[in-house]
Amino acid sequence: MRKAIVFGAAALAIVGAGAASFAEPVNDELVIDGETKIITRAKAPEGSPFEEVTSGWLYRTKETRALEADSFENPGMLYVERGEEIWNMAAGAAGKSCAECHGDASESMKGVGAHYPKWNAEAGKPFNLELQINACREANMKAEPYKFDAPDQKALVTYIKNQSLGTPVAIDLDAGEMRAWWEKGKEAYYTRMGQLNLSCASCHEQNNGKYIRADHLSQGNTNGFPTYRLKQANMVSLHNRFRGCIRDTRAAQPKAFSDVLMALEVYVAWRGTGLSVETPAVRQ
Amino acid sequence: MRVQMKNAVAGLAVSSVLLGSGIALAGTMAPDAVRIEDMELSQPLTDTAGDPARGREVFAARKLGNCLACHANKDLSNELFHGDVGPSLDGVAGRWSPAQLRAIVVNSKTVLGEATVMPGFYSLDVGADVAEEFAGKTILSAQDVEDVVAYLTTLKQD
């Protein structure tokens, strides 16, 4: 078919049909340590552009997938361990630890991370775990808020999210003004930006399953964050990932936890409704 | 000056300097002066004929065209990792005329449609919030585009 000499619209139709069959997400099951079954494919929420939402895990190589399936091999588990230490460590002028108020995280934090971001009435905006932790540090521990991407912030968020391993992502859009934030996030998601003139949808909706140079494009879901990235040999927070994708379009990077990135977090988390929390996921 | 510029590190750095300082080179069409009609741009952007060998380099280089991010191309099979967001460019010279190829590289939307994800490489019709270092600048210089177009016209084999 490619051999025909075609112009304009006809060429596009052929091109579109040709590329799609190649490099779809794999058919594989993720069961961590042979115990915790992870939902990597789920029926998309109503209003989603997809029929099925898929985890980024399905787009990674066999070797990377295997790392996430075995918690002894998963380098992100070191951050879970560090997070547990911080959980139990007193900090700030009040001399309190997280554990002092919240007790055993394996009980008090079970499933909690799957429902973030969450409406915070006092602040009048959605909170992610990072903002919630900082609010606790300031109000209850009389401690400094963490700076964005401080190693302790990433470790603590990783630890808390890990208490929801396997729980499906479900955020409450009926609370407060969550729907308005969702709308704002959706608008940002479809806005073409930067010198390269791409939106989130250009890569993660129109082209998921395809390769952009060496990278196999996923739907760009948030269920694995913070994520261990082999390329960076480090934990990567969600807002760091958002900023990286935005930088790649050659657009100005919004600040972490700015309104636009919080709105994107609400909207993109919703797009991945039903996928299990995988934190710490392992990605390239 | 022309020759010196052309042989310098090329691409981004060069076009930034030129566009940024607002110097219009004699014989170089400014991005906002380009008129694409009926999916064609027959007039070259510079009066130096495109060099296909250099175009091949611009095509592959990650900091310049990075065309391999989205397109496979057998002629560059020695380079790892060809993307498949766009079609393979093998035989592309048989599908489009040189004037159409130039229009596609300059501002893909004028030929491939508004919805295409292919960037316009010599266009100021860009997305929102362009980072400061790239604001008001094109991805490739006029000569880069001529060189890439010259290279594309050599891709005759399917």
Short mmCIF file of C-alpha atoms in Angstrom, two decimals:
data_model
loop_
_atom_site.label_atom_id
_atom_site.label_comp_id
_atom_site.label_asym_id
_atom_site.label_seq_id
_atom_site.Cartn_x
_atom_site.Cartn_y
_atom_site.Cartn_z
CA MET A 1 0.00 0.00 0.00
CA ARG A 2 2.85 2.35 0.85
CA LYS A 3 4.12 1.88 -2.71
CA ALA A 4 1.29 3.80 -4.27
CA ILE A 5 1.97 7.41 -5.07
CA VAL A 6 -0.52 9.24 -2.94
CA PHE A 7 -0.94 12.80 -1.87
CA GLY A 8 -2.61 14.76 0.88
CA ALA A 9 -5.54 13.28 2.72
CA ALA A 10 -5.26 9.88 1.09
CA ALA A 11 -1.69 9.52 2.29
CA LEU A 12 -2.72 10.35 5.83
CA ALA A 13 -5.44 7.74 5.91
CA ILE A 14 -3.01 5.03 4.84
CA VAL A 15 -0.39 6.15 7.29
CA GLY A 16 -2.87 6.15 10.16
CA ALA A 17 -3.97 2.61 9.43
CA GLY A 18 -0.45 1.26 9.00
CA ALA A 19 1.16 2.26 12.25
CA ALA A 20 -1.42 1.20 14.81
CA SER A 21 -0.89 -2.57 14.79
CA PHE A 22 2.69 -2.23 16.03
CA ALA A 23 3.92 -2.16 19.62
CA GLU A 24 0.72 -2.21 21.65
CA PRO A 25 0.97 -2.70 25.43
CA VAL A 26 1.80 -6.31 26.37
CA ASN A 27 -0.59 -8.89 27.69
CA ASP A 28 0.91 -9.68 31.05
CA GLU A 29 -0.22 -9.93 34.65
CA LEU A 30 1.40 -8.04 37.49
CA VAL A 31 1.36 -9.86 40.82
CA ILE A 32 3.85 -8.43 43.27
CA ASP A 33 5.81 -11.07 45.20
CA GLY A 34 3.27 -13.61 43.98
CA GLU A 35 0.78 -12.07 46.44
CA THR A 36 -0.56 -8.65 45.58
CA LYS A 37 -2.55 -8.61 42.38
CA ILE A 38 -2.25 -5.30 40.53
CA ILE A 39 -5.01 -4.08 38.22
CA THR A 40 -3.15 -2.92 35.12
CA ARG A 41 -6.19 -2.74 32.82
CA ALA A 42 -9.51 -1.28 33.90
CA LYS A 43 -12.71 -0.18 32.26
CA ALA A 44 -12.33 3.54 31.64
CA PRO A 45 -14.45 5.96 33.71
CA GLU A 46 -17.43 7.51 31.97
CA GLY A 47 -16.33 10.44 29.86
CA SER A 48 -12.86 9.02 29.22
CA PRO A 49 -11.56 9.10 25.64
CA PHE A 50 -10.50 5.45 26.10
CA GLU A 51 -12.48 2.25 26.55
CA GLU A 52 -9.79 0.79 28.71
CA VAL A 53 -7.21 2.49 30.89
CA THR A 54 -3.82 0.83 31.00
CA SER A 55 -0.91 1.05 33.40
CA GLY A 56 2.46 2.35 32.19
CA TRP A 57 3.84 -1.00 33.42
CA LEU A 58 2.40 -2.71 30.33
CA TYR A 59 4.57 -0.53 28.08
CA ARG A 60 7.88 -1.35 29.69
CA THR A 61 10.37 -4.08 28.80
CA LYS A 62 10.23 -7.56 30.28
CA GLU A 63 13.24 -6.79 32.50
CA THR A 64 11.73 -3.58 33.86
CA ARG A 65 8.39 -5.29 34.46
CA ALA A 66 10.16 -8.06 36.38
CA LEU A 67 11.86 -5.52 38.68
CA GLU A 68 8.51 -4.15 39.77
CA ALA A 69 7.03 -7.61 40.33
CA ASP A 70 9.64 -8.49 42.96
CA SER A 71 9.90 -6.19 45.95
CA PHE A 72 13.41 -7.45 46.76
CA GLU A 73 14.59 -6.37 43.33
CA ASN A 74 12.60 -3.13 43.17
CA PRO A 75 15.05 -0.28 43.95
CA GLY A 76 12.08 1.91 44.98
CA MET A 77 11.59 -0.25 48.08
CA LEU A 78 14.62 1.42 49.67
CA TYR A 79 12.59 4.63 49.71
CA VAL A 80 9.67 2.82 51.31
CA GLU A 81 12.03 1.72 54.09
CA ARG A 82 13.40 5.23 54.48
CA GLY A 83 9.84 6.57 54.56
CA GLU A 84 8.99 4.24 57.41
CA GLU A 85 11.91 5.61 59.41
CA ILE A 86 10.75 9.17 58.85
CA TRP A 87 7.20 8.20 59.78
CA ASN A 88 8.41 7.17 63.20
CA MET A 89 10.89 9.99 63.76
CA ALA A 90 10.02 13.03 65.88
CA ALA A 91 10.62 16.36 64.13
CA GLY A 92 9.88 20.04 64.65
CA ALA A 93 9.31 22.18 67.74
CA ALA A 94 6.36 20.06 68.88
CA GLY A 95 8.67 17.04 69.06
CA LYS A 96 6.15 14.76 67.40
CA SER A 97 6.37 12.10 64.71
CA CYS A 98 3.70 11.16 62.16
CA ALA A 99 3.22 7.93 64.11
CA GLU A 100 2.34 9.83 67.26
CA CYS A 101 -0.89 11.09 65.69
CA HIS A 102 -1.55 8.39 63.09
CA GLY A 103 -0.20 5.23 64.74
CA ASP A 104 0.68 2.25 62.60
CA ALA A 105 0.67 3.37 58.95
CA SER A 106 -0.12 -0.13 57.70
CA GLU A 107 -3.53 0.39 59.31
CA SER A 108 -4.15 4.14 59.39
CA MET A 109 -2.81 4.82 55.88
CA LYS A 110 -4.13 1.69 54.18
CA GLY A 111 -5.95 2.76 51.00
CA VAL A 112 -5.52 6.47 51.77
CA GLY A 113 -3.10 7.26 48.93
CA ALA A 114 -5.48 5.83 46.32
CA HIS A 115 -7.91 8.70 46.95
CA TYR A 116 -5.51 11.59 46.45
CA PRO A 117 -5.63 14.34 45.27
CA LYS A 118 -8.44 15.23 47.63
CA TRP A 119 -10.44 18.40 48.30
CA ASN A 120 -9.07 20.44 51.23
CA ALA A 121 -11.79 22.78 52.47
CA GLU A 122 -9.50 24.86 54.64
CA ALA A 123 -7.06 25.62 51.84
CA GLY A 124 -9.87 25.87 49.27
CA LYS A 125 -8.04 23.69 46.78
CA PRO A 126 -7.15 20.08 46.09
CA PHE A 127 -4.32 18.63 48.15
CA ASN A 128 -1.96 15.90 47.09
CA LEU A 129 -0.02 13.91 49.66
CA GLU A 130 2.92 16.30 49.50
CA LEU A 131 0.72 19.27 50.44
CA GLN A 132 -1.06 17.27 53.14
CA ILE A 133 2.24 16.21 54.69
CA ASN A 134 3.48 19.80 54.66
CA ALA A 135 0.27 20.98 56.31
CA CYS A 136 0.73 18.37 59.06
CA ARG A 137 4.35 19.37 59.54
CA GLU A 138 3.49 23.03 59.92
CA ALA A 139 0.32 22.80 62.01
CA ASN A 140 0.91 19.70 64.12
CA MET A 141 4.66 19.24 64.28
CA LYS A 142 5.73 22.89 64.15
CA ALA A 143 8.28 21.83 61.56
CA GLU A 144 9.37 23.43 58.28
CA PRO A 145 7.46 22.27 55.24
CA TYR A 146 9.53 20.09 52.91
CA LYS A 147 10.99 21.78 49.87
CA PHE A 148 9.77 20.30 46.59
CA ASP A 149 11.48 16.98 45.91
CA ALA A 150 13.46 16.94 49.15
CA PRO A 151 14.58 13.28 49.50
CA ASP A 152 12.57 12.93 52.72
CA GLN A 153 9.43 14.22 51.01
CA LYS A 154 9.76 11.65 48.23
CA ALA A 155 10.48 8.85 50.72
CA LEU A 156 7.50 9.69 52.92
CA VAL A 157 5.08 10.00 50.02
CA THR A 158 6.41 6.72 48.59
CA TYR A 159 5.89 5.01 51.96
CA ILE A 160 2.33 6.31 52.38
CA LYS A 161 1.33 5.47 48.80
CA ASN A 162 2.82 2.01 49.22
CA GLN A 163 0.26 1.35 52.00
CA SER A 164 -2.31 1.38 49.17
CA LEU A 165 -0.45 -1.08 46.94
CA GLY A 166 -3.10 -2.85 44.84
CA THR A 167 -5.97 -0.51 45.80
CA PRO A 168 -7.73 0.99 42.74
CA VAL A 169 -7.35 4.73 42.21
CA ALA A 170 -10.63 6.53 42.93
CA ILE A 171 -10.80 10.24 43.56
CA ASP A 172 -13.83 12.09 44.86
CA LEU A 173 -14.89 14.69 42.31
CA ASP A 174 -18.07 15.54 44.24
CA ALA A 175 -16.18 17.15 47.11
CA GLY A 176 -15.85 20.94 47.23
CA GLU A 177 -14.87 22.46 43.92
CA MET A 178 -13.13 19.38 42.57
CA ARG A 179 -15.14 19.46 39.33
CA ALA A 180 -13.95 22.97 38.50
CA TRP A 181 -10.35 21.84 39.06
CA TRP A 182 -10.99 18.79 36.90
CA GLU A 183 -12.24 21.09 34.11
CA LYS A 184 -9.20 23.29 34.43
CA GLY A 185 -6.94 20.25 34.33
CA LYS A 186 -8.71 18.96 31.25
CA GLU A 187 -8.20 22.26 29.49
CA ALA A 188 -4.49 22.17 30.32
CA TYR A 189 -4.26 18.56 29.12
CA TYR A 190 -5.48 19.44 25.65
CA THR A 191 -3.62 22.74 25.28
CA ARG A 192 -0.84 22.56 22.73
CA MET A 193 2.24 24.11 24.24
CA GLY A 194 5.83 25.02 23.65
CA GLN A 195 7.89 25.48 20.53
CA LEU A 196 7.12 21.86 19.57
CA ASN A 197 3.41 22.61 19.85
CA LEU A 198 2.33 19.42 21.61
CA SER A 199 -0.30 18.77 24.26
CA CYS A 200 -0.33 15.95 26.80
CA ALA A 201 -2.94 14.36 24.52
CA SER A 202 -0.63 14.54 21.48
CA CYS A 203 1.63 11.97 23.11
CA HIS A 204 -0.47 10.06 25.64
CA GLU A 205 -3.87 9.96 23.91
CA GLN A 206 -3.24 10.17 20.16
CA ASN A 207 -0.03 8.16 20.19
CA ASN A 208 0.02 5.83 23.17
CA GLY A 209 1.37 2.45 22.09
CA LYS A 210 3.77 4.08 19.64
CA TYR A 211 7.45 4.82 20.02
CA ILE A 212 8.86 8.32 20.24
CA ARG A 213 12.50 7.59 19.57
CA ALA A 214 13.37 4.96 22.24
CA ASP A 215 10.36 5.65 24.46
CA HIS A 216 7.24 3.52 24.29
CA LEU A 217 4.40 5.97 24.93
CA SER A 218 1.91 4.95 27.60
CA GLN A 219 -1.38 6.63 28.51
CA GLY A 220 0.59 8.70 31.04
CA ASN A 221 -1.28 7.53 34.14
CA THR A 222 -0.32 8.53 37.67
CA ASN A 223 -0.98 5.32 39.64
CA GLY A 224 2.72 4.40 40.00
CA PHE A 225 4.00 7.65 41.53
CA PRO A 226 6.43 8.36 43.02
CA THR A 227 8.12 6.11 40.48
CA TYR A 228 11.62 4.67 40.43
CA ARG A 229 13.19 5.70 37.11
CA LEU A 230 16.10 3.58 35.96
CA LYS A 231 17.32 6.35 33.67
CA GLN A 232 17.71 8.71 36.62
CA ALA A 233 18.50 6.02 39.20
CA ASN A 234 16.17 7.85 41.56
CA MET A 235 12.60 8.26 42.72
CA VAL A 236 10.67 10.70 40.56
CA SER A 237 7.71 12.58 41.96
CA LEU A 238 4.61 13.23 39.88
CA HIS A 239 5.16 16.96 39.56
CA ASN A 240 8.75 16.33 38.52
CA ARG A 241 7.44 14.03 35.76
CA PHE A 242 4.84 16.60 34.66
CA ARG A 243 7.52 19.28 34.51
CA GLY A 244 9.80 17.00 32.49
CA CYS A 245 7.10 16.27 29.91
CA ILE A 246 6.33 19.99 29.66
CA ARG A 247 10.01 20.85 29.27
CA ASP A 248 10.21 18.37 26.40
CA THR A 249 7.68 20.45 24.46
CA ARG A 250 9.98 23.46 25.01
CA ALA A 251 7.34 25.25 27.06
CA ALA A 252 8.03 27.13 30.30
CA GLN A 253 7.75 24.76 33.27
CA PRO A 254 5.10 25.66 35.85
CA LYS A 255 6.16 25.46 39.50
CA ALA A 256 5.52 22.27 41.43
CA PHE A 257 2.12 22.42 43.23
CA SER A 258 1.09 25.49 41.22
CA ASP A 259 -2.62 25.67 40.41
CA VAL A 260 -2.11 24.41 36.87
CA LEU A 261 -0.14 21.34 37.96
CA MET A 262 -2.61 20.61 40.79
CA ALA A 263 -5.46 20.82 38.27
CA LEU A 264 -3.55 18.47 35.94
CA GLU A 265 -2.98 16.08 38.83
CA VAL A 266 -6.72 15.95 39.56
CA TYR A 267 -7.61 15.40 35.91
CA VAL A 268 -4.87 12.89 35.07
CA ALA A 269 -5.50 10.88 38.28
CA TRP A 270 -9.16 10.67 37.22
CA ARG A 271 -8.14 9.40 33.77
CA GLY A 272 -6.46 6.46 35.52
CA THR A 273 -9.46 5.58 37.71
CA GLY A 274 -9.61 1.87 38.50
CA LEU A 275 -5.90 1.12 38.07
CA SER A 276 -4.19 -0.15 41.22
CA VAL A 277 -1.72 2.01 43.07
CA GLU A 278 1.69 0.57 42.09
CA THR A 279 3.97 2.78 44.16
CA PRO A 280 6.88 2.39 43.90
CA ALA A 281 6.46 1.60 40.21
CA VAL A 282 9.59 0.97 38.13
CA ARG A 283 9.90 2.73 34.79
CA GLN A 284 12.63 3.55 32.32
CA MET B 1 29.42 36.20 7.89
CA ARG B 2 27.01 33.95 6.13
CA VAL B 3 29.51 31.19 5.57
CA GLN B 4 30.90 31.47 9.02
CA MET B 5 27.45 31.20 10.55
CA LYS B 6 26.48 28.31 8.41
CA ASN B 7 29.47 26.27 9.44
CA ALA B 8 29.18 27.09 13.11
CA VAL B 9 27.60 24.69 15.60
CA ALA B 10 24.50 25.04 13.42
CA GLY B 11 20.82 24.93 14.05
CA LEU B 12 19.38 26.14 17.28
CA ALA B 13 22.31 28.16 18.47
CA VAL B 14 22.75 29.81 15.11
CA SER B 15 19.13 30.49 14.36
CA SER B 16 18.67 31.81 17.89
CA VAL B 17 21.45 34.30 17.46
CA LEU B 18 20.17 35.47 14.12
CA LEU B 19 16.50 35.66 14.94
CA GLY B 20 17.07 36.80 18.48
CA SER B 21 19.09 39.78 17.42
CA GLY B 22 16.67 40.55 14.64
CA ILE B 23 19.29 40.50 11.92
CA ALA B 24 17.63 39.54 8.66
CA LEU B 25 20.19 37.92 6.43
CA ALA B 26 20.11 39.05 2.83
CA GLY B 27 18.64 36.24 0.78
CA THR B 28 16.98 34.54 3.76
CA MET B 29 13.22 34.52 4.08
CA ALA B 30 12.03 35.42 7.58
CA PRO B 31 9.57 32.88 9.11
CA ASP B 32 6.67 35.34 9.12
CA ALA B 33 7.26 36.19 5.43
CA VAL B 34 6.75 32.59 4.32
CA ARG B 35 3.56 32.01 2.27
CA ILE B 36 2.49 28.42 1.74
CA GLU B 37 -0.20 28.06 -0.91
CA ASP B 38 -2.05 24.91 -1.94
CA MET B 39 0.27 22.83 0.22
CA GLU B 40 3.33 24.03 -1.64
CA LEU B 41 6.29 26.28 -1.01
CA SER B 42 8.28 26.40 -4.20
CA GLN B 43 10.53 29.30 -3.31
CA PRO B 44 13.61 28.20 -1.32
CA LEU B 45 14.11 29.91 2.05
CA THR B 46 17.71 30.87 1.22
CA ASP B 47 19.71 31.40 -1.93
CA THR B 48 22.19 28.67 -1.04
CA ALA B 49 21.07 25.36 -2.52
CA GLY B 50 20.31 22.68 0.07
CA ASP B 51 23.09 20.23 0.87
CA PRO B 52 21.67 16.70 1.23
CA ALA B 53 24.69 15.38 3.16
CA ARG B 54 24.29 18.05 5.81
CA GLY B 55 20.51 17.57 5.68
CA ARG B 56 21.03 13.94 6.62
CA GLU B 57 22.87 15.10 9.75
CA VAL B 58 20.23 17.67 10.66
CA PHE B 59 17.57 14.99 10.18
CA ALA B 60 19.19 12.62 12.65
CA ALA B 61 20.63 15.03 15.25
CA ARG B 62 18.60 15.07 18.47
CA LYS B 63 19.25 18.76 19.04
CA LEU B 64 18.28 19.74 15.49
CA GLY B 65 15.60 17.99 13.43
CA ASN B 66 15.37 14.87 15.59
CA CYS B 67 13.12 13.56 12.84
CA LEU B 68 13.93 9.99 13.96
CA ALA B 69 11.95 10.69 17.14
CA CYS B 70 8.83 10.11 15.07
CA HIS B 71 9.93 8.66 11.70
CA ALA B 72 11.76 5.52 10.67
CA ASN B 73 14.17 5.81 7.75
CA LYS B 74 16.15 2.86 6.32
CA ASP B 75 18.92 5.15 5.07
CA LEU B 76 19.74 5.86 8.74
CA SER B 77 19.42 2.29 9.99
CA ASN B 78 22.83 2.65 11.66
CA GLU B 79 21.16 5.07 14.13
CA LEU B 80 19.35 3.35 17.00
CA PHE B 81 15.72 3.98 17.95
CA HIS B 82 13.50 5.16 15.15
CA GLY B 83 10.08 6.30 16.32
CA ASP B 84 6.76 5.39 14.71
CA VAL B 85 4.54 8.32 15.67
CA GLY B 86 4.74 9.36 12.00
CA PRO B 87 5.03 7.22 8.86
CA SER B 88 8.31 5.77 7.60
CA LEU B 89 10.00 8.24 5.28
CA ASP B 90 11.38 5.59 2.94
CA GLY B 91 10.32 6.59 -0.56
CA VAL B 92 8.91 9.93 0.61
CA ALA B 93 10.39 11.68 -2.46
CA GLY B 94 8.00 9.65 -4.61
CA ARG B 95 4.98 10.72 -2.60
CA TRP B 96 5.57 14.47 -2.38
CA SER B 97 7.19 17.06 -4.64
CA PRO B 98 10.12 19.14 -3.34
CA ALA B 99 7.80 22.17 -2.92
CA GLN B 100 5.41 20.05 -0.85
CA LEU B 101 8.23 18.59 1.24
CA ARG B 102 9.45 22.12 1.99
CA ALA B 103 5.94 23.15 3.06
CA ILE B 104 5.66 20.09 5.34
CA VAL B 105 8.96 20.79 7.10
CA VAL B 106 8.36 24.56 7.39
CA ASN B 107 4.82 24.32 8.77
CA SER B 108 3.44 20.78 8.70
CA LYS B 109 -0.08 21.93 9.54
CA THR B 110 -0.52 23.65 6.20
CA VAL B 111 -0.21 20.28 4.46
CA LEU B 112 -0.94 17.55 7.00
CA GLY B 113 -3.82 19.36 8.74
CA GLU B 114 -4.27 21.33 11.98
CA ALA B 115 -4.41 18.19 14.10
CA THR B 116 -1.00 16.83 13.15
CA VAL B 117 1.45 16.35 16.00
CA MET B 118 4.39 17.10 13.71
CA PRO B 119 6.04 20.39 14.75
CA GLY B 120 6.52 23.21 12.24
CA PHE B 121 10.29 23.59 11.95
CA TYR B 122 10.38 27.10 10.48
CA SER B 123 7.21 28.59 11.83
CA LEU B 124 6.27 30.96 14.63
CA ASP B 125 2.81 29.41 14.81
CA VAL B 126 3.71 27.51 17.99
CA GLY B 127 2.08 26.36 21.23
CA ALA B 128 1.32 28.20 24.47
CA ASP B 129 3.95 29.36 27.00
CA VAL B 130 7.07 28.78 24.93
CA ALA B 131 10.11 28.68 27.22
CA GLU B 132 12.07 31.91 27.23
CA GLU B 133 15.12 30.45 25.51
CA PHE B 134 13.00 29.41 22.51
CA ALA B 135 10.55 32.31 22.35
CA GLY B 136 10.31 33.99 18.95
CA LYS B 137 12.70 31.43 17.48
CA THR B 138 12.23 28.64 15.00
CA ILE B 139 13.32 25.04 15.66
CA LEU B 140 15.57 24.95 12.59
CA SER B 141 17.31 27.72 10.66
CA ALA B 142 16.30 28.49 7.08
CA GLN B 143 19.42 26.76 5.77
CA ASP B 144 18.80 23.69 7.96
CA VAL B 145 15.37 23.39 6.34
CA GLU B 146 16.80 23.69 2.82
CA ASP B 147 19.37 21.02 3.66
CA VAL B 148 16.74 18.67 5.13
CA VAL B 149 14.48 19.16 2.12
CA ALA B 150 17.40 18.40 -0.21
CA TYR B 151 18.00 15.22 1.79
CA LEU B 152 14.31 14.19 1.69
CA THR B 153 14.33 14.43 -2.12
CA THR B 154 16.98 11.68 -2.14
CA LEU B 155 14.69 9.23 -0.30
CA LYS B 156 13.32 7.52 -3.39
CA GLN B 157 13.45 3.92 -2.36
CA ASP B 158 10.46 2.33 -0.60
#
